Short mmCIF file of C-alpha atoms in Angstrom, two decimals:
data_model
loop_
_atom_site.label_atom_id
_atom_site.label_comp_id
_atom_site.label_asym_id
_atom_site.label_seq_id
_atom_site.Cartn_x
_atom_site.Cartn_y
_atom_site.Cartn_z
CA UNK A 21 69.23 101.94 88.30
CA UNK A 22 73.04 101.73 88.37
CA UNK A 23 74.51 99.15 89.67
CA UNK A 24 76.60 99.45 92.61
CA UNK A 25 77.82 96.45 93.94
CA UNK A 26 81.17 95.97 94.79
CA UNK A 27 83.38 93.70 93.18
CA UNK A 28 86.29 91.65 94.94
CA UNK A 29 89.21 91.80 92.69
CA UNK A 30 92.87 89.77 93.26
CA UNK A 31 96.14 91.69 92.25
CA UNK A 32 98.83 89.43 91.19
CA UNK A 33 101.89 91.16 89.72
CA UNK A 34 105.05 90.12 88.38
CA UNK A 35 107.98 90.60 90.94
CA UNK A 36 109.28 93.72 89.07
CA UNK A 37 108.85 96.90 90.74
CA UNK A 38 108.36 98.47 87.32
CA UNK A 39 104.68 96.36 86.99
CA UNK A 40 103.88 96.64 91.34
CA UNK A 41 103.67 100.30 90.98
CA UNK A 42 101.06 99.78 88.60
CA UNK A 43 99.29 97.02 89.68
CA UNK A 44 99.03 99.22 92.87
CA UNK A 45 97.95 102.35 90.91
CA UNK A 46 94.94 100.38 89.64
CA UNK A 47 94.38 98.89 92.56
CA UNK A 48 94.19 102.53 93.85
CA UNK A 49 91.77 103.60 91.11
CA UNK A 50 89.22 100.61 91.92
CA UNK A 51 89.23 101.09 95.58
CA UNK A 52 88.16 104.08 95.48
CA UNK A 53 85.17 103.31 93.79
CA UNK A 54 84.33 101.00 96.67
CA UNK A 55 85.46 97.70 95.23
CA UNK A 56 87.74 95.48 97.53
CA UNK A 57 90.85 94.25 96.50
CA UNK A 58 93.37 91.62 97.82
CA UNK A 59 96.99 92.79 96.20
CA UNK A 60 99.31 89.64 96.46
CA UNK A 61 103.01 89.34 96.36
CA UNK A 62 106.26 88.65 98.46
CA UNK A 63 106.64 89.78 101.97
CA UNK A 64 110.14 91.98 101.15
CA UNK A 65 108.42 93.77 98.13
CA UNK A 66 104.89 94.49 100.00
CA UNK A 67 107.19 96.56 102.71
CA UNK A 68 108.83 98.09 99.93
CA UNK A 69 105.64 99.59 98.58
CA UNK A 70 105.05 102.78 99.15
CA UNK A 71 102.16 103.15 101.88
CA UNK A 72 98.46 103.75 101.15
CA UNK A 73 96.44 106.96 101.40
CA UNK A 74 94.48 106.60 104.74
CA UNK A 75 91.03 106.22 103.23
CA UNK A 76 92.50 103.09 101.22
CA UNK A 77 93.30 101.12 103.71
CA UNK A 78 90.26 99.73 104.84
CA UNK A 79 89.36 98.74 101.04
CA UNK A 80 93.37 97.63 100.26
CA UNK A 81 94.61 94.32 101.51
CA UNK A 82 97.99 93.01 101.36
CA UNK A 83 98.62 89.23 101.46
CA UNK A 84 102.37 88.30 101.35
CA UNK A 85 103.04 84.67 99.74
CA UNK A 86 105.69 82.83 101.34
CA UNK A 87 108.90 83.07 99.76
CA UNK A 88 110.51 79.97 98.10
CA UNK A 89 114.56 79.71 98.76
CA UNK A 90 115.84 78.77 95.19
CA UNK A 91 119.46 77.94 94.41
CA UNK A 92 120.92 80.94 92.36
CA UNK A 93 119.02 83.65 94.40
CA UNK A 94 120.58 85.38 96.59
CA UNK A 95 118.81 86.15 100.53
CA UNK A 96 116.10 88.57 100.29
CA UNK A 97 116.28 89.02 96.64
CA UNK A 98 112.84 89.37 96.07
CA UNK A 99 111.94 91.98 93.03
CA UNK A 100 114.34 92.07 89.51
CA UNK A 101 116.19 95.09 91.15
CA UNK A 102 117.54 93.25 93.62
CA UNK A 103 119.31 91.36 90.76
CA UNK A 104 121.83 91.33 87.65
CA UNK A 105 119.53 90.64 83.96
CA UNK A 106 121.25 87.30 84.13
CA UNK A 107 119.72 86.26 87.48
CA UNK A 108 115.99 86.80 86.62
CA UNK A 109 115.36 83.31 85.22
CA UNK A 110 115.84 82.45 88.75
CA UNK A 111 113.51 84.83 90.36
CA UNK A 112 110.49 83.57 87.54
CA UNK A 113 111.23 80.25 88.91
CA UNK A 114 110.54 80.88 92.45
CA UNK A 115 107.61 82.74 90.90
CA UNK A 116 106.24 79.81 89.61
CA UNK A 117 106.57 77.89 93.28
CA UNK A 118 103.96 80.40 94.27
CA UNK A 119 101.12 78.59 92.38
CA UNK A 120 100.27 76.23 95.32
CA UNK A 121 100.14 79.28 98.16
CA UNK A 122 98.30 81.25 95.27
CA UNK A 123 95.59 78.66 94.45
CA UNK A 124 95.01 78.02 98.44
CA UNK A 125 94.42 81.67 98.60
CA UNK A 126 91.87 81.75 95.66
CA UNK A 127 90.06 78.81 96.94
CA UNK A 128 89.45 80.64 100.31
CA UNK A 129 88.95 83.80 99.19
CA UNK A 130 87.00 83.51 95.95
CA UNK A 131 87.24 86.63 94.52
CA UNK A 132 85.02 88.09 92.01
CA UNK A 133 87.57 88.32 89.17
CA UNK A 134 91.62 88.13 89.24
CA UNK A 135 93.83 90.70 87.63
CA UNK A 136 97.22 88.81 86.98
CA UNK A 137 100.92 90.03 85.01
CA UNK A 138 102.78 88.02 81.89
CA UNK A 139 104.36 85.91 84.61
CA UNK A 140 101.78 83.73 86.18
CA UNK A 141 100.91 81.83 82.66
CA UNK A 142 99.80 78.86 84.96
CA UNK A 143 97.32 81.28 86.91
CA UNK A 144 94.46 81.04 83.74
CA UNK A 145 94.57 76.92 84.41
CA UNK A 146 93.95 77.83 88.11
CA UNK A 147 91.51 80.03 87.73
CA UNK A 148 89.38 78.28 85.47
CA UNK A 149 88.79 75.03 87.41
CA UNK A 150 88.18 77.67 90.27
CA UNK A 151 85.88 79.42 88.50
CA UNK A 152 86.82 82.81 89.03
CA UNK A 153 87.14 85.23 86.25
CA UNK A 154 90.84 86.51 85.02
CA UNK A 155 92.55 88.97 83.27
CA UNK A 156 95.85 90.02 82.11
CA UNK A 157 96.99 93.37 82.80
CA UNK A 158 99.72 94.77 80.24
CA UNK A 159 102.01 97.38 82.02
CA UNK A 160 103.03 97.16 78.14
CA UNK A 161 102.29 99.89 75.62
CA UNK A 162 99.63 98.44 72.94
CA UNK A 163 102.35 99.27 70.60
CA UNK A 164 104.64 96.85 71.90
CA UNK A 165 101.83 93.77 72.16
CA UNK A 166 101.60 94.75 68.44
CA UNK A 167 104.76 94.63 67.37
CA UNK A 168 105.77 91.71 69.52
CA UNK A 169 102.42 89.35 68.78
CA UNK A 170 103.68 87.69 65.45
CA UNK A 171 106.35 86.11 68.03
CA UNK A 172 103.77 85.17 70.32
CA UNK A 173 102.38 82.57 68.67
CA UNK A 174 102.47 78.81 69.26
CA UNK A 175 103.61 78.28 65.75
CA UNK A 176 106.46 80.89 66.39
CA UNK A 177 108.10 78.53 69.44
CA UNK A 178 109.92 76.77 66.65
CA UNK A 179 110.56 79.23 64.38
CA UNK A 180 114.18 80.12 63.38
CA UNK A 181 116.33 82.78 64.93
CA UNK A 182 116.38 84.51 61.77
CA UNK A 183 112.85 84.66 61.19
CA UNK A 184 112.63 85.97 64.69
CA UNK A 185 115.01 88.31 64.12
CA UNK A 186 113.11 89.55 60.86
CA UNK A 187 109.42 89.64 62.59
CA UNK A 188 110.63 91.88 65.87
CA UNK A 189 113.14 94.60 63.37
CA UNK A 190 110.05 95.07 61.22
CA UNK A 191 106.79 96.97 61.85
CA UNK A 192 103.65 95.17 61.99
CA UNK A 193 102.45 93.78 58.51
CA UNK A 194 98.87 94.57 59.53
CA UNK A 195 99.43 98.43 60.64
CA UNK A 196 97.04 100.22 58.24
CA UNK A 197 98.59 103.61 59.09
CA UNK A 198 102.57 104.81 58.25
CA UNK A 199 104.86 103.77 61.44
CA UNK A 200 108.20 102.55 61.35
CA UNK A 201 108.12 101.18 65.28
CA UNK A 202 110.36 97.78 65.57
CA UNK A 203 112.97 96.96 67.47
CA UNK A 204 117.11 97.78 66.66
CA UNK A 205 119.29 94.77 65.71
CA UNK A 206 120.42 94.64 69.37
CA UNK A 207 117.73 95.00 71.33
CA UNK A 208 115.71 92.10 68.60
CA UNK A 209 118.79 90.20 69.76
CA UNK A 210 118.88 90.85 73.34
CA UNK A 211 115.12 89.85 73.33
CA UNK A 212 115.62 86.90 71.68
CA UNK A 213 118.28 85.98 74.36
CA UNK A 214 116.28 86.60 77.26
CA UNK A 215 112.93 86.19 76.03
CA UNK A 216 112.63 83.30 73.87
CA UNK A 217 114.75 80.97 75.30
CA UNK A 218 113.52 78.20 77.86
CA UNK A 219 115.53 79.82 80.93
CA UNK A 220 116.04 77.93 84.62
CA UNK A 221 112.34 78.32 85.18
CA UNK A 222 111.42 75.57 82.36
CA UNK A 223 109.64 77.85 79.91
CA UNK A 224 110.34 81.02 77.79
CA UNK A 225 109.18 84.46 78.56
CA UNK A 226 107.49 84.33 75.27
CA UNK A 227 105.49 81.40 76.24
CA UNK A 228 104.08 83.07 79.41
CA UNK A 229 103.59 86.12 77.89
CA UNK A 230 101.52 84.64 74.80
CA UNK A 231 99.44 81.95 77.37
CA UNK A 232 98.88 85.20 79.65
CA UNK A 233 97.14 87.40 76.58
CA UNK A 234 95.31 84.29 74.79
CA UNK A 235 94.23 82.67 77.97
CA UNK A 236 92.79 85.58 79.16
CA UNK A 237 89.03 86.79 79.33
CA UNK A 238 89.97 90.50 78.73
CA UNK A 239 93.48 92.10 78.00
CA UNK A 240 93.96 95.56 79.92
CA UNK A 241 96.51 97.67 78.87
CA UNK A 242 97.46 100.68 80.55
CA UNK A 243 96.71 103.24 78.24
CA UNK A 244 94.22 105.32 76.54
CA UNK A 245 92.43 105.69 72.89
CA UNK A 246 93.68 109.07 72.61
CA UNK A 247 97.16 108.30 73.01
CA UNK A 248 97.31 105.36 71.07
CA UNK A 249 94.17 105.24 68.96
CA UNK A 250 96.41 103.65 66.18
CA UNK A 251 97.49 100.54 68.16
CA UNK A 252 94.80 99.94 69.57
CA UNK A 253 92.75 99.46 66.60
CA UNK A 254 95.49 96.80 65.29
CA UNK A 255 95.39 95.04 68.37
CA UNK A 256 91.72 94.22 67.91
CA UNK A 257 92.65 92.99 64.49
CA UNK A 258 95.84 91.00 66.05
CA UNK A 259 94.34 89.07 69.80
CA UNK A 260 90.46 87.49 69.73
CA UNK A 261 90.63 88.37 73.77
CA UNK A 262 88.48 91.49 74.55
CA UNK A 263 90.80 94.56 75.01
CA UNK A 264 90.52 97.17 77.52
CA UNK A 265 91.92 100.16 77.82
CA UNK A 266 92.77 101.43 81.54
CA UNK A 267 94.08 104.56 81.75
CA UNK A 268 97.76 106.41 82.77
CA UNK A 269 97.38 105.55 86.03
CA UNK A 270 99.25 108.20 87.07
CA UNK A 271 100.59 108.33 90.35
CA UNK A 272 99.98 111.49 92.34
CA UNK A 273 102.84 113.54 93.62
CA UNK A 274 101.34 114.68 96.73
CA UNK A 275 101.51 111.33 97.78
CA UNK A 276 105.38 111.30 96.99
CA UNK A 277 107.54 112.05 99.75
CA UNK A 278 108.03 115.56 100.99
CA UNK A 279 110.59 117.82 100.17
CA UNK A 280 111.61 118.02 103.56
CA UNK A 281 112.95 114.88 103.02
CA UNK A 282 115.71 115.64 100.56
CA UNK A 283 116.44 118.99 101.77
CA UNK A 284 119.43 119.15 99.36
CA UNK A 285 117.88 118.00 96.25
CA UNK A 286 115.43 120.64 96.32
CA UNK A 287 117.84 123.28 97.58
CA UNK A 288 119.86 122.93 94.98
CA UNK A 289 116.96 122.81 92.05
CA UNK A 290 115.15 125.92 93.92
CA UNK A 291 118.39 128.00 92.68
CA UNK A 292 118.32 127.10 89.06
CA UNK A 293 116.43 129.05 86.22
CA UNK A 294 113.29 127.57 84.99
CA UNK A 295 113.05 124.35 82.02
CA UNK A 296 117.27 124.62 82.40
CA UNK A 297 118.09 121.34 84.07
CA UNK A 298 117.84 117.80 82.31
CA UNK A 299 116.63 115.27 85.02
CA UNK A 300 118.30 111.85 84.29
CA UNK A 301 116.80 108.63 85.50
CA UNK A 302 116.85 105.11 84.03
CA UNK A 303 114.03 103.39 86.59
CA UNK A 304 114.84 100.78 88.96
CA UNK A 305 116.37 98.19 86.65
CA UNK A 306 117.77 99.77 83.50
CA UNK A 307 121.80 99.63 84.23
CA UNK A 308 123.75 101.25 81.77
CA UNK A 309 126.86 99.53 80.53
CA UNK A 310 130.07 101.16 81.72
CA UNK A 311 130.85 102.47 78.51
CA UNK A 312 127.29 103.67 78.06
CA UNK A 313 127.97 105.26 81.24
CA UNK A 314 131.08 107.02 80.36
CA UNK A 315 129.17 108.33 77.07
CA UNK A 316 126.43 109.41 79.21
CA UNK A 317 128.14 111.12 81.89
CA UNK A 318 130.98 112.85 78.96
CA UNK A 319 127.89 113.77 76.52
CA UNK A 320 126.36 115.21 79.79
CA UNK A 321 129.09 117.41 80.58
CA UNK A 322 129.75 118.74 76.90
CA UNK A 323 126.44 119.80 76.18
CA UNK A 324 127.14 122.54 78.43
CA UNK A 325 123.44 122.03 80.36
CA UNK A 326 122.97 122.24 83.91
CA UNK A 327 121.70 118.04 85.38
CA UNK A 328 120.18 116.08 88.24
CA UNK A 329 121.55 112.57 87.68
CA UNK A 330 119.93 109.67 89.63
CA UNK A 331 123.01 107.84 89.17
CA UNK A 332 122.65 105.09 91.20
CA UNK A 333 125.45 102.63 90.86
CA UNK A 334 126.72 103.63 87.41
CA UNK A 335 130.27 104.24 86.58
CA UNK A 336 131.81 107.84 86.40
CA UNK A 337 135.23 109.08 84.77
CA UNK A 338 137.90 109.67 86.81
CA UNK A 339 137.40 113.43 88.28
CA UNK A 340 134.03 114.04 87.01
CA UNK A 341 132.08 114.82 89.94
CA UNK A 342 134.71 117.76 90.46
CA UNK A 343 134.70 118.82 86.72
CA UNK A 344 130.52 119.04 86.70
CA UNK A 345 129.96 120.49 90.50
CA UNK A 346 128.07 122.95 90.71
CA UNK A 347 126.37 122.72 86.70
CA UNK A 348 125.62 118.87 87.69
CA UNK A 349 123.29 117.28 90.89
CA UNK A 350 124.37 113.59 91.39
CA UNK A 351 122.55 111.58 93.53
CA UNK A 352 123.22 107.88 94.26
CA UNK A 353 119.75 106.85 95.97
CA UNK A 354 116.09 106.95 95.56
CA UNK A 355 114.69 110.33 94.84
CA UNK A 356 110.61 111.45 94.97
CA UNK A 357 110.20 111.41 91.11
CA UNK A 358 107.21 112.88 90.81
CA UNK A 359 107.97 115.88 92.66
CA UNK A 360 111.56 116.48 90.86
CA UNK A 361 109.57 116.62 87.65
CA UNK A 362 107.00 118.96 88.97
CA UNK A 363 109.97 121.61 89.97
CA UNK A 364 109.99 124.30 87.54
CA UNK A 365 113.28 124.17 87.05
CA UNK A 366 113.47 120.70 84.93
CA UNK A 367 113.39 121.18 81.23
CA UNK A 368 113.69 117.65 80.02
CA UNK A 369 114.16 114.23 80.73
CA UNK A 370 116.83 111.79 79.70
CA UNK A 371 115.24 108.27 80.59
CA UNK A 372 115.42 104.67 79.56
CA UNK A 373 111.99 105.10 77.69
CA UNK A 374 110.08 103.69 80.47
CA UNK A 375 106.01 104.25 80.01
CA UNK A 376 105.57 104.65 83.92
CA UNK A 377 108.68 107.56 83.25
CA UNK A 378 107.10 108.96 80.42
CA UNK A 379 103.71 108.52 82.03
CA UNK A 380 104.82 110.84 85.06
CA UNK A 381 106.98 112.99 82.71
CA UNK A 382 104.36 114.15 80.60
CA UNK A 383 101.73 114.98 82.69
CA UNK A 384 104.03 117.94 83.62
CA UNK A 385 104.95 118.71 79.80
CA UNK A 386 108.52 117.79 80.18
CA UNK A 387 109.96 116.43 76.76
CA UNK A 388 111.98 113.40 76.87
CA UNK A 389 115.33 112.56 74.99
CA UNK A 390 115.09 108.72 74.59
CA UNK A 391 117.73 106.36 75.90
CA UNK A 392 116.25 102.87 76.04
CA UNK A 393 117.75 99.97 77.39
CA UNK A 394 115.71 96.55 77.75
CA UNK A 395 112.68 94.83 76.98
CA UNK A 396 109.71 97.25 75.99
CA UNK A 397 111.78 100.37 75.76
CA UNK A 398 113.08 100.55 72.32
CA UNK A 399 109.57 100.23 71.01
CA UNK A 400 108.32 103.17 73.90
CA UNK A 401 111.47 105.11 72.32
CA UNK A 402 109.99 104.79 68.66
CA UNK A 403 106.84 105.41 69.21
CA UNK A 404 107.40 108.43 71.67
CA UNK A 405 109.24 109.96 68.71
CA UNK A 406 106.23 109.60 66.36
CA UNK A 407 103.55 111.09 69.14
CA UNK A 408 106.34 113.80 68.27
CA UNK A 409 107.31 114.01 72.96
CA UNK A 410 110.87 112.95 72.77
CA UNK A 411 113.80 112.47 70.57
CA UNK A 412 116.19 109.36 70.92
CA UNK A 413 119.95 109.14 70.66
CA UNK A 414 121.44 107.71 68.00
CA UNK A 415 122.67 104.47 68.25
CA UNK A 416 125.06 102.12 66.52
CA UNK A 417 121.57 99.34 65.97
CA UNK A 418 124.02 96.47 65.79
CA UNK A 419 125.65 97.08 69.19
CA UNK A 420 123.90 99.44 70.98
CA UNK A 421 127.13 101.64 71.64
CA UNK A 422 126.53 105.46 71.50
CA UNK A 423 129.15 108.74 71.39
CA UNK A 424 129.22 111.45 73.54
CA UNK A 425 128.82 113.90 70.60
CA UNK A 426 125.84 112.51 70.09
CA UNK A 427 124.40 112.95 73.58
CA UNK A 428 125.35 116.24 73.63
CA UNK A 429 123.98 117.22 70.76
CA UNK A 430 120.40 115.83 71.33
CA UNK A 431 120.39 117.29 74.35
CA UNK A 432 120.74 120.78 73.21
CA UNK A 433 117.93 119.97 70.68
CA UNK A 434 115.36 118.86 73.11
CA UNK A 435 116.32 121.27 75.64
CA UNK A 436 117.06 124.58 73.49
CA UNK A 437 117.34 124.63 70.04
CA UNK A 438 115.37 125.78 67.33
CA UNK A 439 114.86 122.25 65.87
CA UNK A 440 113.77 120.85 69.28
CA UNK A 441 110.85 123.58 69.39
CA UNK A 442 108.32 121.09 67.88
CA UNK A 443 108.97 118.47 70.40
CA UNK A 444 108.60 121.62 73.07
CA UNK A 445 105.27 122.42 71.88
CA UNK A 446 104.25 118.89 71.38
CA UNK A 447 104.67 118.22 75.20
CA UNK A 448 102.44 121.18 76.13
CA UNK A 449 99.93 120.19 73.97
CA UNK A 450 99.86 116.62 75.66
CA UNK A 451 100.04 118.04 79.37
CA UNK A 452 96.22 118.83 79.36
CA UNK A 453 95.96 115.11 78.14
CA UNK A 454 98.18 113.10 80.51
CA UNK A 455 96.98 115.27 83.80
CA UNK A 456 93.37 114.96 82.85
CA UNK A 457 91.98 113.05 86.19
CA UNK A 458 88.77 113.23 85.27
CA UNK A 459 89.64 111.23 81.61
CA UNK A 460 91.75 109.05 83.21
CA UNK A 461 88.72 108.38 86.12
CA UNK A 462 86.36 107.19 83.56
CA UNK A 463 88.40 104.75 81.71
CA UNK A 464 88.75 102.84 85.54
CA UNK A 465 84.91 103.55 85.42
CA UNK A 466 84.32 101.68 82.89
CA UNK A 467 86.47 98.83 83.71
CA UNK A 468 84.51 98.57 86.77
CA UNK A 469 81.34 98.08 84.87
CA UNK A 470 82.36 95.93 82.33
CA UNK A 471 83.97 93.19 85.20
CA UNK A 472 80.39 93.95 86.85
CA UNK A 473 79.26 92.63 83.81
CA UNK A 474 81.16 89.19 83.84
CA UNK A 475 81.49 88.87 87.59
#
């Protein structure tokens, strides 16, 4: 007989609201399978979630943590976006202050297993003398826990900059299939800058990210065999923890808000042809440079092609807004994502390379022209251009600066030109894939049963 117990399971994400979402989205998936789960974080960043389906919210329970006031963060900056790239070493710190709160609440609560982010690399420590079962949840493509895993290593903390440099530009020495996935010059460097170096917190990125994987019992990864069959296999041949696959955990737009709610977004977007607009969003803490703004916005306007820009707070030319209005949307707050890319009018999708972007993108077949920015994203760029769903702009790789021209012209590829129609077709082919429920379903399925099995 199956068994159907229900498990008690502790969320405990990173304060970024690019890992909450899905944290919550798999939270989502196991509660409505009957298991009960405690989702823990800050008290500003819980309200800023957006709210549960009804028949969640009996099985969905949010405990806030007391905030710690640390000097260098500004009042109520609780979450990365409420803060400049430069400020985060301050946030991980007050992270860290959570560990006594967070152990309190384990030792009350004793939940059957706890699901925890890169972050918390003292949460394993905790856990064990608890003796509650833990694993680390990557929001992280396999690809990039692959390419970034020779740097993980204890032996790598006093490695060279150089060598560094050399391991995170290359692709994995163990890939036995062709790939050129690495990172650019600049974005090795800028990970080096922010990722391997002790910041105010006391200890690296790299260090909490390495303790998270190793220290783990099992290492989820939101994604699926089919995508990333490839990378997954390596991975197995790269980390002794078990790895588990979780599935897109694709947020659904009818739980996105209405369109009533932006009644001139949608206007506007219900009078354009369909596949002619180019949606443009760079998630809640890319921030282009001002010139890569400038580049942006100019390439934008040469190619010619109608846009919906989620601007935000980046920098326009002088006169622009006039020049574009009309062929060009701009919009300078949030927006309901999921239901701008389900509007037949969108045609493609200029984005940071984010996976929960590309994620939401592709379950509607939109293809993406890549324009990453931080962290993971140059690694999501490559290997979304050898799935063959997106094409990236070039970039100088030892600077990171980009022309107009050259926005322009891979915009017109991706959106309408002959030598885009592969990357067209490629989508399509994928939409059946990424907008499978069902698929997606029974990878949560079987996460469920094998934390049955270790609970």
């Amino acid at each position: 007989m199956e068994d159907e117990r229900s498990l008690h399971v502790v969320m405990f994400p990173w304060l970024a609201f690019g890992h909450m979402l899905p944290f919550l989205e798999l939270s989502k998936a196991l509660a409505k399978r009957g298991h009960h789960i405690t989702y823990v974080s800050t008290p500003r960043n819980l309200k800023r979630l957006p709210p549960l389906p009804p028949h969640l919210t009996q099985t969905i329970t949010f405990v806030a943590l007391p905030f710690p006031s640390i000097d260098g963060l500004p009042d109520q900056a609780e979450a990365t976006s409420d803060l400049p790239l430069e400020s985060v070493e301050y946030l991980k710190k007050a992270y860290d202050e959570l560990k006594t709160p967070f152990t309190t609440l384990i030792s009350s609560r004793r939940p059957d297993w706890i699901i925890h982010d890169f972050a918390s690399y003292w949460l394993p420590e905790v856990a064990s003398e608890l003796g509650v079962p833990y694993a680390y949840f990557s929001v992280f493509l396999a690809a990039a826990l692959a390419v970034w895993e020779p740097c993980l290593k204890p032996s790598s903390r006093c490695a060279p900059p150089e060598e560094l440099l050399e391991r995170l530009t290359s692709p994995p020495e163990l890939a036995d299939f062709p790939t050129k996935v690495a990172n650019l010059p600049f974005e090795a460097k800028q990970i080096l800058d922010f990722g391997f170096t002790v910041n105010a917190s006391g200890v690296s990125d790299a260090l909490r990210l390495g303790t998270s994987i190793r220290s783990s019992r099992a290492l989820l990864v939101r994604s699926i065999h089919e995508f990333e069959s490839d990378w997954f296999s390596l991975l197995s041949k790269l980390y002794e923890t078990r790895i588990i696959p979780v599935g897109l955990l694709t947020p659904s737009a009818e739980e996105d808000s209405t369109r009533e709610d932006y009644p001139k977004v949608f206007e506007w977007l219900d009078k354009q042809p369909p596949k002619s607009v180019v949606y443009v969003a760079f998630g809640s803490e890319a921030h282009p440079s001002r010139e890569q703004a400038r580049e942006l916005a100019l390439g934008l306007e040469a190619s010619g092609l109608s846009f919906f820009w989620v601007a935000r707070d980046a920098w326009m030319p002088s006169g622009y807004e006039e020049r574009i209005k009309g062929r060009g949307f701009i919009q300078k707050g949030w927006v309901p994502q999921m239901k701008i890319l389900a509007h037949e009018a969108i045609g493609g999708f200029l984005t940071h390379s984010g996976w929960s972007s590309a994620v939401e993108a592709m379950q509607f077949g939109i293809p993406l022209v890549l324009f990453p920015m931080m962290a993971d994203q140059g690694i999501n760029a490559r290997v979304f251009g050898e799935k063959g769903i997106g094409v990236e702009v070039p970039r100088d790789g030892l600077d990171g600066s980009v022309t107009s021209d050259d926005v322009a012209k891979t915009l017109r590829l991706v959106m309408m030109e002959e030598g885009g129609a592969g990357v067209r077709g490629r989508v399509g082919e994928l939409k059946g894939l990424f907008g499978d429920r069902g698929l997606q379903g029974r990878y949560v399925d079987e996460l469920g049963r094998l934390l049955k099995e270790t609970a």
